[in-house]
């Protein structure tokens, strides 16, 4: 963290810790949005590459906690159930992570943000589409899209959550599947960015230092999540997803 303190001072360090804590709280309540919140908040005052490095370990640790909350057997069951999504996502994540220093990702943010914002806004307004039946092709396509964007930006939650919401996954399974998917994705992201150079001696302390506030926030969010029912969980998920979509559009427009 000394590297960050030297660059941005104590106030920058404190702001980074606060962002990690808030991201943990929201993740504890709805199961996702930590990378979206952290990349947005950290990149507002540091380089996108350093912000991406900072979110990787907090995301890895909190997703492991989320996936294993009901035990290893339940997590393994979720992994097997969504193996097509995971296989497609991990493959694309490993490939796209090598392009992080080469490709502008504005168009990707817009391509994800616009349809997700429209989808969630219509659901918040009261539109309820027919429940989507699970399809291997659709699952593979959504997984590949989530992995491709995740490798470039560290953000793979919105496509994943939109798909799980569309097939009306129950709350506990929704959260467990998210944790399993994101946990494996975060492991792959960490390994991929060891190779890409995003994770290195200068950036690793930042990522390690943000684990504790993220975990504390997650614990607090879990306490809230345990007390809300399926309908309230769905509404909270849609609102967070809507805001995430707007933020992706903002990033796509502003660069």
JSON list of C-alpha atoms in Angstrom, two decimals:
[
{"chain": "A", "resi": 1, "resn": "UNK", "atom": "CA", "xyz": [0.00, 0.00, 0.00]},
{"chain": "A", "resi": 2, "resn": "UNK", "atom": "CA", "xyz": [3.05, 2.26, 0.31]},
{"chain": "A", "resi": 3, "resn": "UNK", "atom": "CA", "xyz": [3.09, 2.48, -3.49]},
{"chain": "A", "resi": 4, "resn": "UNK", "atom": "CA", "xyz": [-0.48, 3.86, -3.48]},
{"chain": "A", "resi": 5, "resn": "UNK", "atom": "CA", "xyz": [0.22, 6.20, -0.58]},
{"chain": "A", "resi": 6, "resn": "UNK", "atom": "CA", "xyz": [3.23, 7.67, -2.35]},
{"chain": "A", "resi": 7, "resn": "UNK", "atom": "CA", "xyz": [1.19, 8.26, -5.50]},
{"chain": "A", "resi": 8, "resn": "UNK", "atom": "CA", "xyz": [-2.07, 9.54, -4.02]},
{"chain": "A", "resi": 9, "resn": "UNK", "atom": "CA", "xyz": [-1.38, 10.36, -0.36]},
{"chain": "A", "resi": 10, "resn": "UNK", "atom": "CA", "xyz": [-3.24, 9.20, 2.79]},
{"chain": "A", "resi": 11, "resn": "UNK", "atom": "CA", "xyz": [-6.56, 10.54, 1.49]},
{"chain": "A", "resi": 12, "resn": "UNK", "atom": "CA", "xyz": [-6.27, 8.40, -1.65]},
{"chain": "A", "resi": 13, "resn": "UNK", "atom": "CA", "xyz": [-5.50, 5.35, 0.47]},
{"chain": "A", "resi": 14, "resn": "UNK", "atom": "CA", "xyz": [-8.48, 6.02, 2.76]},
{"chain": "A", "resi": 15, "resn": "UNK", "atom": "CA", "xyz": [-10.78, 6.51, -0.24]},
{"chain": "A", "resi": 16, "resn": "UNK", "atom": "CA", "xyz": [-9.64, 3.20, -1.74]},
{"chain": "A", "resi": 17, "resn": "UNK", "atom": "CA", "xyz": [-10.42, 1.42, 1.56]},
{"chain": "A", "resi": 18, "resn": "UNK", "atom": "CA", "xyz": [-13.87, 3.05, 1.73]},
{"chain": "A", "resi": 19, "resn": "UNK", "atom": "CA", "xyz": [-14.65, 1.99, -1.84]},
{"chain": "A", "resi": 20, "resn": "UNK", "atom": "CA", "xyz": [-13.68, -1.62, -1.05]},
{"chain": "A", "resi": 21, "resn": "UNK", "atom": "CA", "xyz": [-15.90, -1.61, 2.07]},
{"chain": "A", "resi": 22, "resn": "UNK", "atom": "CA", "xyz": [-18.94, -0.21, 0.23]},
{"chain": "A", "resi": 23, "resn": "UNK", "atom": "CA", "xyz": [-18.44, -2.68, -2.60]},
{"chain": "A", "resi": 24, "resn": "UNK", "atom": "CA", "xyz": [-18.34, -5.50, -0.04]},
{"chain": "A", "resi": 25, "resn": "UNK", "atom": "CA", "xyz": [-21.61, -4.39, 1.59]},
{"chain": "A", "resi": 26, "resn": "UNK", "atom": "CA", "xyz": [-23.46, -4.26, -1.73]},
{"chain": "A", "resi": 27, "resn": "UNK", "atom": "CA", "xyz": [-22.03, -7.61, -2.80]},
{"chain": "A", "resi": 28, "resn": "UNK", "atom": "CA", "xyz": [-23.15, -9.14, 0.48]},
{"chain": "A", "resi": 29, "resn": "UNK", "atom": "CA", "xyz": [-26.73, -7.97, -0.11]},
{"chain": "A", "resi": 30, "resn": "UNK", "atom": "CA", "xyz": [-27.20, -8.81, -3.82]},
{"chain": "A", "resi": 31, "resn": "UNK", "atom": "CA", "xyz": [-24.25, -11.07, -4.62]},
{"chain": "A", "resi": 32, "resn": "UNK", "atom": "CA", "xyz": [-22.50, -8.99, -7.24]},
{"chain": "A", "resi": 33, "resn": "UNK", "atom": "CA", "xyz": [-21.29, -5.51, -8.29]},
{"chain": "A", "resi": 34, "resn": "UNK", "atom": "CA", "xyz": [-18.00, -5.51, -6.38]},
{"chain": "A", "resi": 35, "resn": "UNK", "atom": "CA", "xyz": [-15.80, -5.27, -9.51]},
{"chain": "A", "resi": 36, "resn": "UNK", "atom": "CA", "xyz": [-18.13, -2.68, -11.06]},
{"chain": "A", "resi": 37, "resn": "UNK", "atom": "CA", "xyz": [-18.05, -0.47, -7.96]},
{"chain": "A", "resi": 38, "resn": "UNK", "atom": "CA", "xyz": [-14.34, -0.90, -7.34]},
{"chain": "A", "resi": 39, "resn": "UNK", "atom": "CA", "xyz": [-13.20, -0.31, -10.92]},
{"chain": "A", "resi": 40, "resn": "UNK", "atom": "CA", "xyz": [-15.44, 2.77, -11.15]},
{"chain": "A", "resi": 41, "resn": "UNK", "atom": "CA", "xyz": [-14.41, 4.22, -7.80]},
{"chain": "A", "resi": 42, "resn": "UNK", "atom": "CA", "xyz": [-10.70, 3.44, -7.96]},
{"chain": "A", "resi": 43, "resn": "UNK", "atom": "CA", "xyz": [-10.33, 4.50, -11.60]},
{"chain": "A", "resi": 44, "resn": "UNK", "atom": "CA", "xyz": [-11.77, 7.91, -10.70]},
{"chain": "A", "resi": 45, "resn": "UNK", "atom": "CA", "xyz": [-8.40, 8.83, -9.15]},
{"chain": "A", "resi": 46, "resn": "UNK", "atom": "CA", "xyz": [-5.88, 6.24, -10.34]},
{"chain": "A", "resi": 47, "resn": "UNK", "atom": "CA", "xyz": [-4.96, 4.57, -13.61]},
{"chain": "A", "resi": 48, "resn": "UNK", "atom": "CA", "xyz": [-7.41, 1.92, -14.93]},
{"chain": "A", "resi": 49, "resn": "UNK", "atom": "CA", "xyz": [-4.63, -0.67, -14.85]},
{"chain": "A", "resi": 50, "resn": "UNK", "atom": "CA", "xyz": [-3.89, -0.03, -11.15]},
{"chain": "A", "resi": 51, "resn": "UNK", "atom": "CA", "xyz": [-7.62, -0.02, -10.36]},
{"chain": "A", "resi": 52, "resn": "UNK", "atom": "CA", "xyz": [-7.99, -3.38, -12.10]},
{"chain": "A", "resi": 53, "resn": "UNK", "atom": "CA", "xyz": [-5.10, -4.79, -10.07]},
{"chain": "A", "resi": 54, "resn": "UNK", "atom": "CA", "xyz": [-6.64, -3.46, -6.86]},
{"chain": "A", "resi": 55, "resn": "UNK", "atom": "CA", "xyz": [-9.97, -5.25, -7.28]},
{"chain": "A", "resi": 56, "resn": "UNK", "atom": "CA", "xyz": [-8.63, -8.71, -8.18]},
{"chain": "A", "resi": 57, "resn": "UNK", "atom": "CA", "xyz": [-7.80, -10.19, -4.75]},
{"chain": "A", "resi": 58, "resn": "UNK", "atom": "CA", "xyz": [-10.78, -8.68, -2.85]},
{"chain": "A", "resi": 59, "resn": "UNK", "atom": "CA", "xyz": [-13.02, -10.10, -5.58]},
{"chain": "A", "resi": 60, "resn": "UNK", "atom": "CA", "xyz": [-11.35, -13.50, -5.38]},
{"chain": "A", "resi": 61, "resn": "UNK", "atom": "CA", "xyz": [-11.63, -13.78, -1.59]},
{"chain": "A", "resi": 62, "resn": "UNK", "atom": "CA", "xyz": [-15.21, -12.51, -1.24]},
{"chain": "A", "resi": 63, "resn": "UNK", "atom": "CA", "xyz": [-16.46, -14.72, -4.06]},
{"chain": "A", "resi": 64, "resn": "UNK", "atom": "CA", "xyz": [-14.94, -17.74, -2.37]},
{"chain": "A", "resi": 65, "resn": "UNK", "atom": "CA", "xyz": [-16.75, -16.83, 0.85]},
{"chain": "A", "resi": 66, "resn": "UNK", "atom": "CA", "xyz": [-20.02, -16.32, -1.04]},
{"chain": "A", "resi": 67, "resn": "UNK", "atom": "CA", "xyz": [-19.77, -19.58, -2.99]},
{"chain": "A", "resi": 68, "resn": "UNK", "atom": "CA", "xyz": [-18.97, -21.68, 0.11]},
{"chain": "A", "resi": 69, "resn": "UNK", "atom": "CA", "xyz": [-21.54, -20.10, 2.42]},
{"chain": "A", "resi": 70, "resn": "UNK", "atom": "CA", "xyz": [-23.81, -23.18, 2.16]},
{"chain": "A", "resi": 71, "resn": "UNK", "atom": "CA", "xyz": [-20.87, -25.59, 2.08]},
{"chain": "A", "resi": 72, "resn": "UNK", "atom": "CA", "xyz": [-18.58, -27.15, -0.52]},
{"chain": "A", "resi": 73, "resn": "UNK", "atom": "CA", "xyz": [-21.15, -29.69, -1.75]},
{"chain": "A", "resi": 74, "resn": "UNK", "atom": "CA", "xyz": [-23.67, -26.98, -2.65]},
{"chain": "A", "resi": 75, "resn": "UNK", "atom": "CA", "xyz": [-20.98, -24.91, -4.39]},
{"chain": "A", "resi": 76, "resn": "UNK", "atom": "CA", "xyz": [-19.80, -27.94, -6.40]},
{"chain": "A", "resi": 77, "resn": "UNK", "atom": "CA", "xyz": [-23.40, -28.68, -7.42]},
{"chain": "A", "resi": 78, "resn": "UNK", "atom": "CA", "xyz": [-23.74, -25.12, -8.75]},
{"chain": "A", "resi": 79, "resn": "UNK", "atom": "CA", "xyz": [-20.47, -25.43, -10.67]},
{"chain": "A", "resi": 80, "resn": "UNK", "atom": "CA", "xyz": [-21.65, -28.64, -12.36]},
{"chain": "A", "resi": 81, "resn": "UNK", "atom": "CA", "xyz": [-25.07, -27.16, -13.13]},
{"chain": "A", "resi": 82, "resn": "UNK", "atom": "CA", "xyz": [-23.56, -24.13, -14.88]},
{"chain": "A", "resi": 83, "resn": "UNK", "atom": "CA", "xyz": [-20.48, -25.81, -16.35]},
{"chain": "A", "resi": 84, "resn": "UNK", "atom": "CA", "xyz": [-21.31, -24.61, -19.89]},
{"chain": "A", "resi": 85, "resn": "UNK", "atom": "CA", "xyz": [-21.46, -20.98, -18.73]},
{"chain": "A", "resi": 86, "resn": "UNK", "atom": "CA", "xyz": [-18.22, -21.38, -16.78]},
{"chain": "A", "resi": 87, "resn": "UNK", "atom": "CA", "xyz": [-16.31, -23.12, -19.55]},
{"chain": "A", "resi": 88, "resn": "UNK", "atom": "CA", "xyz": [-17.22, -20.48, -22.15]},
{"chain": "A", "resi": 89, "resn": "UNK", "atom": "CA", "xyz": [-16.58, -17.62, -19.72]},
{"chain": "A", "resi": 90, "resn": "UNK", "atom": "CA", "xyz": [-13.20, -18.85, -18.50]},
{"chain": "A", "resi": 91, "resn": "UNK", "atom": "CA", "xyz": [-11.97, -19.49, -22.03]},
{"chain": "A", "resi": 92, "resn": "UNK", "atom": "CA", "xyz": [-12.85, -15.98, -23.20]},
{"chain": "A", "resi": 93, "resn": "UNK", "atom": "CA", "xyz": [-11.55, -14.39, -20.00]},
{"chain": "A", "resi": 94, "resn": "UNK", "atom": "CA", "xyz": [-8.12, -15.94, -20.41]},
{"chain": "A", "resi": 95, "resn": "UNK", "atom": "CA", "xyz": [-7.96, -14.81, -24.03]},
{"chain": "A", "resi": 96, "resn": "UNK", "atom": "CA", "xyz": [-9.22, -11.26, -23.54]},
{"chain": "A", "resi": 97, "resn": "UNK", "atom": "CA", "xyz": [-7.03, -10.60, -20.47]},
{"chain": "A", "resi": 98, "resn": "UNK", "atom": "CA", "xyz": [-4.02, -10.57, -22.78]},
{"chain": "A", "resi": 99, "resn": "UNK", "atom": "CA", "xyz": [-5.59, -7.70, -24.74]},
{"chain": "A", "resi": 100, "resn": "UNK", "atom": "CA", "xyz": [-6.08, -5.39, -21.74]},
{"chain": "A", "resi": 101, "resn": "UNK", "atom": "CA", "xyz": [-3.23, -3.08, -22.79]},
{"chain": "A", "resi": 102, "resn": "UNK", "atom": "CA", "xyz": [-4.10, -3.13, -26.49]},
{"chain": "A", "resi": 103, "resn": "UNK", "atom": "CA", "xyz": [-7.85, -2.71, -27.02]},
{"chain": "A", "resi": 104, "resn": "UNK", "atom": "CA", "xyz": [-10.06, 0.27, -26.14]},
{"chain": "A", "resi": 105, "resn": "UNK", "atom": "CA", "xyz": [-13.00, -1.08, -24.17]},
{"chain": "A", "resi": 106, "resn": "UNK", "atom": "CA", "xyz": [-15.44, 1.83, -24.51]},
{"chain": "A", "resi": 107, "resn": "UNK", "atom": "CA", "xyz": [-17.55, 0.01, -27.06]},
{"chain": "A", "resi": 108, "resn": "UNK", "atom": "CA", "xyz": [-17.72, -3.07, -24.83]},
{"chain": "A", "resi": 109, "resn": "UNK", "atom": "CA", "xyz": [-19.02, -1.00, -21.92]},
{"chain": "A", "resi": 110, "resn": "UNK", "atom": "CA", "xyz": [-21.69, 0.51, -24.17]},
{"chain": "A", "resi": 111, "resn": "UNK", "atom": "CA", "xyz": [-22.56, -2.86, -25.69]},
{"chain": "A", "resi": 112, "resn": "UNK", "atom": "CA", "xyz": [-23.18, -4.33, -22.23]},
{"chain": "A", "resi": 113, "resn": "UNK", "atom": "CA", "xyz": [-24.52, -1.22, -20.47]},
{"chain": "A", "resi": 114, "resn": "UNK", "atom": "CA", "xyz": [-27.24, -0.20, -22.93]},
{"chain": "A", "resi": 115, "resn": "UNK", "atom": "CA", "xyz": [-29.20, -3.49, -23.15]},
{"chain": "A", "resi": 116, "resn": "UNK", "atom": "CA", "xyz": [-28.82, -4.20, -19.43]},
{"chain": "A", "resi": 117, "resn": "UNK", "atom": "CA", "xyz": [-30.10, -0.74, -18.51]},
{"chain": "A", "resi": 118, "resn": "UNK", "atom": "CA", "xyz": [-33.10, -1.12, -20.83]},
{"chain": "A", "resi": 119, "resn": "UNK", "atom": "CA", "xyz": [-33.83, -4.63, -19.53]},
{"chain": "A", "resi": 120, "resn": "UNK", "atom": "CA", "xyz": [-33.68, -3.70, -15.85]},
{"chain": "A", "resi": 121, "resn": "UNK", "atom": "CA", "xyz": [-35.54, -0.39, -16.29]},
{"chain": "A", "resi": 122, "resn": "UNK", "atom": "CA", "xyz": [-38.42, -2.21, -17.99]},
{"chain": "A", "resi": 123, "resn": "UNK", "atom": "CA", "xyz": [-38.57, -4.77, -15.18]},
{"chain": "A", "resi": 124, "resn": "UNK", "atom": "CA", "xyz": [-38.44, -2.09, -12.49]},
{"chain": "A", "resi": 125, "resn": "UNK", "atom": "CA", "xyz": [-41.33, -0.35, -14.33]},
{"chain": "A", "resi": 126, "resn": "UNK", "atom": "CA", "xyz": [-43.40, -3.54, -14.01]},
{"chain": "A", "resi": 127, "resn": "UNK", "atom": "CA", "xyz": [-42.79, -5.51, -17.21]},
{"chain": "A", "resi": 128, "resn": "UNK", "atom": "CA", "xyz": [-42.38, -9.21, -16.49]},
{"chain": "A", "resi": 129, "resn": "UNK", "atom": "CA", "xyz": [-41.26, -11.24, -19.49]},
{"chain": "A", "resi": 130, "resn": "UNK", "atom": "CA", "xyz": [-41.93, -14.93, -19.80]},
{"chain": "A", "resi": 131, "resn": "UNK", "atom": "CA", "xyz": [-39.40, -16.93, -17.85]},
{"chain": "A", "resi": 132, "resn": "UNK", "atom": "CA", "xyz": [-36.48, -17.81, -20.12]},
{"chain": "A", "resi": 133, "resn": "UNK", "atom": "CA", "xyz": [-35.90, -21.53, -20.46]},
{"chain": "A", "resi": 134, "resn": "UNK", "atom": "CA", "xyz": [-32.31, -22.63, -19.96]},
{"chain": "A", "resi": 135, "resn": "UNK", "atom": "CA", "xyz": [-30.54, -23.17, -23.25]},
{"chain": "A", "resi": 136, "resn": "UNK", "atom": "CA", "xyz": [-27.01, -24.47, -23.78]},
{"chain": "A", "resi": 137, "resn": "UNK", "atom": "CA", "xyz": [-26.43, -22.07, -26.68]},
{"chain": "A", "resi": 138, "resn": "UNK", "atom": "CA", "xyz": [-27.69, -19.02, -24.81]},
{"chain": "A", "resi": 139, "resn": "UNK", "atom": "CA", "xyz": [-25.79, -20.00, -21.67]},
{"chain": "A", "resi": 140, "resn": "UNK", "atom": "CA", "xyz": [-22.56, -20.43, -23.65]},
{"chain": "A", "resi": 141, "resn": "UNK", "atom": "CA", "xyz": [-23.06, -17.10, -25.44]},
{"chain": "A", "resi": 142, "resn": "UNK", "atom": "CA", "xyz": [-23.74, -15.17, -22.22]},
{"chain": "A", "resi": 143, "resn": "UNK", "atom": "CA", "xyz": [-20.83, -16.89, -20.49]},
{"chain": "A", "resi": 144, "resn": "UNK", "atom": "CA", "xyz": [-18.47, -16.04, -23.35]},
{"chain": "A", "resi": 145, "resn": "UNK", "atom": "CA", "xyz": [-19.63, -12.41, -23.35]},
{"chain": "A", "resi": 146, "resn": "UNK", "atom": "CA", "xyz": [-19.23, -12.10, -19.58]},
{"chain": "A", "resi": 147, "resn": "UNK", "atom": "CA", "xyz": [-15.77, -13.66, -19.73]},
{"chain": "A", "resi": 148, "resn": "UNK", "atom": "CA", "xyz": [-14.59, -11.48, -22.61]},
{"chain": "A", "resi": 149, "resn": "UNK", "atom": "CA", "xyz": [-15.60, -8.25, -20.88]},
{"chain": "A", "resi": 150, "resn": "UNK", "atom": "CA", "xyz": [-14.34, -9.56, -17.54]},
{"chain": "A", "resi": 151, "resn": "UNK", "atom": "CA", "xyz": [-10.88, -10.24, -18.87]},
{"chain": "A", "resi": 152, "resn": "UNK", "atom": "CA", "xyz": [-10.59, -6.69, -20.18]},
{"chain": "A", "resi": 153, "resn": "UNK", "atom": "CA", "xyz": [-12.18, -4.79, -17.32]},
{"chain": "A", "resi": 154, "resn": "UNK", "atom": "CA", "xyz": [-12.59, -7.10, -14.29]},
{"chain": "A", "resi": 155, "resn": "UNK", "atom": "CA", "xyz": [-16.39, -6.60, -14.59]},
{"chain": "A", "resi": 156, "resn": "UNK", "atom": "CA", "xyz": [-18.38, -9.70, -15.53]},
{"chain": "A", "resi": 157, "resn": "UNK", "atom": "CA", "xyz": [-21.36, -9.45, -13.19]},
{"chain": "A", "resi": 158, "resn": "UNK", "atom": "CA", "xyz": [-24.06, -7.65, -15.23]},
{"chain": "A", "resi": 159, "resn": "UNK", "atom": "CA", "xyz": [-24.44, -10.26, -18.03]},
{"chain": "A", "resi": 160, "resn": "UNK", "atom": "CA", "xyz": [-24.32, -13.07, -15.47]},
{"chain": "A", "resi": 161, "resn": "UNK", "atom": "CA", "xyz": [-26.93, -11.53, -13.17]},
{"chain": "A", "resi": 162, "resn": "UNK", "atom": "CA", "xyz": [-29.20, -10.60, -16.07]},
{"chain": "A", "resi": 163, "resn": "UNK", "atom": "CA", "xyz": [-29.18, -14.23, -17.22]},
{"chain": "A", "resi": 164, "resn": "UNK", "atom": "CA", "xyz": [-29.79, -15.68, -13.74]},
{"chain": "A", "resi": 165, "resn": "UNK", "atom": "CA", "xyz": [-32.61, -13.17, -13.20]},
{"chain": "A", "resi": 166, "resn": "UNK", "atom": "CA", "xyz": [-34.17, -13.99, -16.58]},
{"chain": "A", "resi": 167, "resn": "UNK", "atom": "CA", "xyz": [-34.38, -17.70, -15.67]},
{"chain": "A", "resi": 168, "resn": "UNK", "atom": "CA", "xyz": [-35.79, -16.74, -12.22]},
{"chain": "A", "resi": 169, "resn": "UNK", "atom": "CA", "xyz": [-33.15, -18.44, -10.09]},
{"chain": "A", "resi": 170, "resn": "UNK", "atom": "CA", "xyz": [-34.16, -18.63, -6.37]},
{"chain": "A", "resi": 171, "resn": "UNK", "atom": "CA", "xyz": [-32.31, -16.28, -4.01]},
{"chain": "A", "resi": 172, "resn": "UNK", "atom": "CA", "xyz": [-29.99, -18.72, -2.24]},
{"chain": "A", "resi": 173, "resn": "UNK", "atom": "CA", "xyz": [-29.08, -20.55, -5.43]},
{"chain": "A", "resi": 174, "resn": "UNK", "atom": "CA", "xyz": [-28.74, -17.21, -7.26]},
{"chain": "A", "resi": 175, "resn": "UNK", "atom": "CA", "xyz": [-26.16, -16.03, -4.73]},
{"chain": "A", "resi": 176, "resn": "UNK", "atom": "CA", "xyz": [-24.33, -19.36, -4.55]},
{"chain": "A", "resi": 177, "resn": "UNK", "atom": "CA", "xyz": [-24.10, -19.67, -8.33]},
{"chain": "A", "resi": 178, "resn": "UNK", "atom": "CA", "xyz": [-22.85, -16.10, -8.60]},
{"chain": "A", "resi": 179, "resn": "UNK", "atom": "CA", "xyz": [-20.17, -16.80, -6.00]},
{"chain": "A", "resi": 180, "resn": "UNK", "atom": "CA", "xyz": [-19.09, -19.99, -7.78]},
{"chain": "A", "resi": 181, "resn": "UNK", "atom": "CA", "xyz": [-19.01, -18.38, -11.21]},
{"chain": "A", "resi": 182, "resn": "UNK", "atom": "CA", "xyz": [-17.26, -15.23, -10.04]},
{"chain": "A", "resi": 183, "resn": "UNK", "atom": "CA", "xyz": [-14.88, -17.13, -7.78]},
{"chain": "A", "resi": 184, "resn": "UNK", "atom": "CA", "xyz": [-13.58, -19.28, -10.62]},
{"chain": "A", "resi": 185, "resn": "UNK", "atom": "CA", "xyz": [-13.54, -16.24, -12.87]},
{"chain": "A", "resi": 186, "resn": "UNK", "atom": "CA", "xyz": [-11.58, -14.22, -10.32]},
{"chain": "A", "resi": 187, "resn": "UNK", "atom": "CA", "xyz": [-9.04, -17.05, -9.98]},
{"chain": "A", "resi": 188, "resn": "UNK", "atom": "CA", "xyz": [-8.60, -17.10, -13.75]},
{"chain": "A", "resi": 189, "resn": "UNK", "atom": "CA", "xyz": [-8.40, -13.30, -13.81]},
{"chain": "A", "resi": 190, "resn": "UNK", "atom": "CA", "xyz": [-5.65, -13.33, -11.19]},
{"chain": "A", "resi": 191, "resn": "UNK", "atom": "CA", "xyz": [-3.63, -15.93, -13.10]},
{"chain": "A", "resi": 192, "resn": "UNK", "atom": "CA", "xyz": [-4.22, -14.19, -16.43]},
{"chain": "A", "resi": 193, "resn": "UNK", "atom": "CA", "xyz": [-3.03, -10.84, -15.10]},
{"chain": "A", "resi": 194, "resn": "UNK", "atom": "CA", "xyz": [0.05, -12.37, -13.55]},
{"chain": "A", "resi": 195, "resn": "UNK", "atom": "CA", "xyz": [0.84, -13.21, -17.16]},
{"chain": "A", "resi": 196, "resn": "UNK", "atom": "CA", "xyz": [-0.25, -9.84, -18.55]},
{"chain": "A", "resi": 197, "resn": "UNK", "atom": "CA", "xyz": [1.78, -7.88, -15.98]},
{"chain": "A", "resi": 198, "resn": "UNK", "atom": "CA", "xyz": [-1.16, -6.06, -14.36]},
{"chain": "A", "resi": 199, "resn": "UNK", "atom": "CA", "xyz": [-0.43, -7.97, -11.13]},
{"chain": "A", "resi": 200, "resn": "UNK", "atom": "CA", "xyz": [3.21, -7.34, -10.18]},
{"chain": "A", "resi": 201, "resn": "UNK", "atom": "CA", "xyz": [5.33, -6.34, -7.20]},
{"chain": "A", "resi": 202, "resn": "UNK", "atom": "CA", "xyz": [4.15, -2.69, -7.26]},
{"chain": "A", "resi": 203, "resn": "UNK", "atom": "CA", "xyz": [0.42, -3.43, -7.56]},
{"chain": "A", "resi": 204, "resn": "UNK", "atom": "CA", "xyz": [0.02, -6.58, -5.44]},
{"chain": "A", "resi": 205, "resn": "UNK", "atom": "CA", "xyz": [0.15, -4.76, -2.05]},
{"chain": "A", "resi": 206, "resn": "UNK", "atom": "CA", "xyz": [-2.82, -2.58, -3.07]},
{"chain": "A", "resi": 207, "resn": "UNK", "atom": "CA", "xyz": [-4.90, -5.63, -3.92]},
{"chain": "A", "resi": 208, "resn": "UNK", "atom": "CA", "xyz": [-3.91, -7.41, -0.70]},
{"chain": "A", "resi": 209, "resn": "UNK", "atom": "CA", "xyz": [-4.61, -4.32, 1.40]},
{"chain": "A", "resi": 210, "resn": "UNK", "atom": "CA", "xyz": [-8.15, -3.97, 0.10]},
{"chain": "A", "resi": 211, "resn": "UNK", "atom": "CA", "xyz": [-9.12, -7.54, 1.05]},
{"chain": "A", "resi": 212, "resn": "UNK", "atom": "CA", "xyz": [-9.88, -6.74, 4.72]},
{"chain": "A", "resi": 213, "resn": "UNK", "atom": "CA", "xyz": [-12.30, -3.81, 4.15]},
{"chain": "A", "resi": 214, "resn": "UNK", "atom": "CA", "xyz": [-13.99, -5.80, 1.38]},
{"chain": "A", "resi": 215, "resn": "UNK", "atom": "CA", "xyz": [-14.51, -8.81, 3.69]},
{"chain": "A", "resi": 216, "resn": "UNK", "atom": "CA", "xyz": [-15.84, -6.63, 6.50]},
{"chain": "A", "resi": 217, "resn": "UNK", "atom": "CA", "xyz": [-18.30, -5.04, 4.08]},
{"chain": "A", "resi": 218, "resn": "UNK", "atom": "CA", "xyz": [-19.34, -8.47, 2.79]},
{"chain": "A", "resi": 219, "resn": "UNK", "atom": "CA", "xyz": [-20.08, -9.68, 6.32]},
{"chain": "A", "resi": 220, "resn": "UNK", "atom": "CA", "xyz": [-22.32, -6.67, 6.95]},
{"chain": "A", "resi": 221, "resn": "UNK", "atom": "CA", "xyz": [-24.08, -7.19, 3.63]},
{"chain": "A", "resi": 222, "resn": "UNK", "atom": "CA", "xyz": [-24.73, -10.85, 4.47]},
{"chain": "A", "resi": 223, "resn": "UNK", "atom": "CA", "xyz": [-26.58, -9.77, 7.63]},
{"chain": "A", "resi": 224, "resn": "UNK", "atom": "CA", "xyz": [-28.92, -7.63, 5.53]},
{"chain": "A", "resi": 225, "resn": "UNK", "atom": "CA", "xyz": [-29.35, -10.28, 2.82]},
{"chain": "A", "resi": 226, "resn": "UNK", "atom": "CA", "xyz": [-30.41, -12.93, 5.35]},
{"chain": "A", "resi": 227, "resn": "UNK", "atom": "CA", "xyz": [-33.34, -10.72, 6.39]},
{"chain": "A", "resi": 228, "resn": "UNK", "atom": "CA", "xyz": [-34.88, -9.98, 2.98]},
{"chain": "A", "resi": 229, "resn": "UNK", "atom": "CA", "xyz": [-37.32, -12.19, 1.03]},
{"chain": "A", "resi": 230, "resn": "UNK", "atom": "CA", "xyz": [-37.18, -13.32, -2.59]},
{"chain": "A", "resi": 231, "resn": "UNK", "atom": "CA", "xyz": [-39.23, -10.41, -3.94]},
{"chain": "A", "resi": 232, "resn": "UNK", "atom": "CA", "xyz": [-37.20, -7.75, -2.14]},
{"chain": "A", "resi": 233, "resn": "UNK", "atom": "CA", "xyz": [-34.00, -9.51, -3.20]},
{"chain": "A", "resi": 234, "resn": "UNK", "atom": "CA", "xyz": [-35.15, -9.39, -6.83]},
{"chain": "A", "resi": 235, "resn": "UNK", "atom": "CA", "xyz": [-35.97, -5.69, -6.60]},
{"chain": "A", "resi": 236, "resn": "UNK", "atom": "CA", "xyz": [-32.64, -4.87, -4.94]},
{"chain": "A", "resi": 237, "resn": "UNK", "atom": "CA", "xyz": [-30.82, -6.89, -7.60]},
{"chain": "A", "resi": 238, "resn": "UNK", "atom": "CA", "xyz": [-32.61, -5.07, -10.42]},
{"chain": "A", "resi": 239, "resn": "UNK", "atom": "CA", "xyz": [-31.82, -1.63, -8.96]},
{"chain": "A", "resi": 240, "resn": "UNK", "atom": "CA", "xyz": [-28.14, -2.43, -8.47]},
{"chain": "A", "resi": 241, "resn": "UNK", "atom": "CA", "xyz": [-28.00, -3.93, -11.97]},
{"chain": "A", "resi": 242, "resn": "UNK", "atom": "CA", "xyz": [-29.72, -0.81, -13.38]},
{"chain": "A", "resi": 243, "resn": "UNK", "atom": "CA", "xyz": [-27.17, 1.48, -11.74]},
{"chain": "A", "resi": 244, "resn": "UNK", "atom": "CA", "xyz": [-24.36, -0.78, -12.92]},
{"chain": "A", "resi": 245, "resn": "UNK", "atom": "CA", "xyz": [-25.71, -0.50, -16.46]},
{"chain": "A", "resi": 246, "resn": "UNK", "atom": "CA", "xyz": [-25.83, 3.29, -16.26]},
{"chain": "A", "resi": 247, "resn": "UNK", "atom": "CA", "xyz": [-22.27, 3.33, -14.98]},
{"chain": "A", "resi": 248, "resn": "UNK", "atom": "CA", "xyz": [-21.11, 1.14, -17.87]},
{"chain": "A", "resi": 249, "resn": "UNK", "atom": "CA", "xyz": [-22.76, 3.57, -20.30]},
{"chain": "A", "resi": 250, "resn": "UNK", "atom": "CA", "xyz": [-21.04, 6.48, -18.53]},
{"chain": "A", "resi": 251, "resn": "UNK", "atom": "CA", "xyz": [-17.68, 4.77, -18.85]},
{"chain": "A", "resi": 252, "resn": "UNK", "atom": "CA", "xyz": [-18.33, 3.94, -22.48]},
{"chain": "A", "resi": 253, "resn": "UNK", "atom": "CA", "xyz": [-19.22, 7.53, -23.33]},
{"chain": "A", "resi": 254, "resn": "UNK", "atom": "CA", "xyz": [-16.57, 9.28, -21.24]},
{"chain": "A", "resi": 255, "resn": "UNK", "atom": "CA", "xyz": [-13.77, 6.76, -21.81]}
]
